[in-house]
Amino acid sequence: MKTPIGWALIGASNVAREWMIDAIRSQPDASLRTVFSRDAKRGQEFATAHDIPNSTSELEDVLQDPSVHVVYVSSRNELHRDQVLAAARAGKHVLCEKPLALSLTDAEEMVRVCHESGIILGTNHHLRCSAVHIALRHHLKTNAIGELNTVRVFHANFLAKAVEGWRLNDAAGGLILDSTIHDIDTLRFLLGADPIDVFAMTQSGRRSVAGIEDGLMAVMRFPGDVLVQIHGSYAVPYAPGGVELYGENAALIARDCMSQKPIGSLSLRDGDGERPISIEHHNLYRYSVRHFCDSVAGHGSPAATGEDGVASLKIALALKESVQSGHQVKVSQS
């Protein structure tokens, strides 16, 4: 019998607890070995609560463990760089939460070191794993609506109390790097391109401390003169999330799809009215982990690669630059 791929959690996080433990354990060729937390008590309690064999407050314990082949990094944003680089140099494959880092230079270094070390680096952009977004991409590619004209993404919600923390209280957080970056990756996945120019305005102080954005309106221009609007927020309850793609002949309308849950609907609207498109939903995180396990085994690549993580970060940082300058910002295409 083949040895299972051993996984370690770097960070006793909410996303690990709610989604990733199940996603890893759902794979027939994966085994969850240990959890690392800088807070030893938190790590031990997390391990006990989720029946994880080991916990440690020393990262080196994870990196020296021969039964660990993959680390899943879901620590605070500012810790990603050093933890990913240490894992890569120790020969561990890495699935890292977004953003890969807080600077483009750091994110590019992470990708480079992983390549040089023969390590697979994936970015856990879960929304591109949604069955609705996969169907949207398919219908767009098969010219179901004709030439694309405009896109609208709405991803406003009311951030749960349990995950507020640093997202609303310090410079490592904020809506753009925590949430809007997912919208960016979803757009890249759907359109197969990066924006040329971006412009954004933000709100602050409705849920966050002053100076940390908790609301955003952004406009982007993609190749082919396609205009995209994004609305994101942590301070809007009861808003549905969705994506609308408007073409020369029809529109694709997706609702309730900007979610970690396997939910959402899709319809096509044209001169004959609006018709539902059937969706076979699946667990987004299980889908992501399945692709990552396959890539470790030498088959295919992660659902979102390290390069995808760099690209989404570059665009997110361009949005931040636009907010600070009050001007439209050109996105480097290099």
Coordinates of C-alpha atoms in Angstrom, one line a residue, residues 10 15 72-84 94-108 110-111 121-126 166-167 170-185 213 234 304-318 320:
I10 CA 1.0 25.7 10.0
V15 CA -10.2 28.1 8.0
Y72 CA -0.7 24.0 4.8
V73 CA 0.1 27.6 5.8
S74 CA -2.8 29.6 7.3
S75 CA -1.0 31.8 9.8
R76 CA -1.2 35.6 9.9
N77 CA -0.4 37.2 6.5
E78 CA 3.0 38.7 7.6
L79 CA 4.2 35.2 8.7
H80 CA 3.6 33.5 5.3
R81 CA 6.9 34.4 3.7
D82 CA 9.3 33.1 6.3
Q83 CA 7.3 30.0 6.9
V84 CA 6.9 29.1 3.2
V94 CA 3.3 24.1 0.4
L95 CA -0.3 25.1 0.0
C96 CA -0.5 28.7 1.3
E97 CA -3.4 30.9 2.1
K98 CA -3.7 34.2 0.3
P99 CA -2.1 36.6 0.1
L100 CA 1.2 34.8 -0.4
A101 CA 3.0 37.8 1.2
L102 CA 2.5 41.5 2.0
S103 CA 4.9 42.6 -0.8
L104 CA 5.4 41.5 -4.4
T105 CA 9.1 41.1 -3.9
D106 CA 8.5 38.6 -1.0
A107 CA 5.9 36.7 -3.0
E108 CA 8.2 36.4 -6.1
M110 CA 8.7 32.5 -2.4
V111 CA 7.9 31.2 -5.9
L121 CA 3.7 25.8 -4.2
G122 CA -0.1 26.4 -4.4
T123 CA -2.2 29.3 -3.4
N124 CA -5.5 28.4 -1.6
H125 CA -7.8 30.6 -3.8
H126 CA -10.9 28.6 -3.0
W166 CA -6.3 41.3 12.6
R167 CA -8.5 41.7 9.6
D170 CA -3.9 46.2 11.8
A171 CA -2.0 46.8 8.6
A172 CA -1.6 43.1 7.8
G173 CA -5.4 42.9 7.3
G174 CA -8.0 45.0 5.5
L175 CA -10.5 44.0 3.0
I176 CA -8.3 44.1 -0.1
L177 CA -5.7 41.6 0.9
D178 CA -8.1 39.4 2.7
S179 CA -11.2 39.3 0.5
T180 CA -10.9 41.4 -2.7
I181 CA -7.9 39.4 -3.6
H182 CA -10.2 36.4 -4.0
D183 CA -12.4 38.4 -6.4
I184 CA -9.2 39.2 -8.4
D185 CA -8.2 35.6 -8.7
E213 CA -10.5 49.4 4.7
Y234 CA -17.2 43.6 5.6
A304 CA -4.1 27.9 -8.1
T305 CA -0.4 28.0 -8.4
G306 CA 2.2 30.1 -6.7
E307 CA 2.3 32.2 -9.8
D308 CA -1.4 32.8 -9.6
G309 CA -0.8 34.0 -6.0
V310 CA 1.8 36.5 -7.2
A311 CA -0.5 37.8 -9.9
S312 CA -3.5 38.3 -7.6
L313 CA -1.2 40.0 -5.1
K314 CA 0.2 42.3 -7.7
I315 CA -3.3 43.5 -8.7
A316 CA -4.4 43.8 -5.1
L317 CA -1.4 46.0 -4.3
A318 CA -2.2 48.1 -7.4
K320 CA -4.1 49.8 -2.7

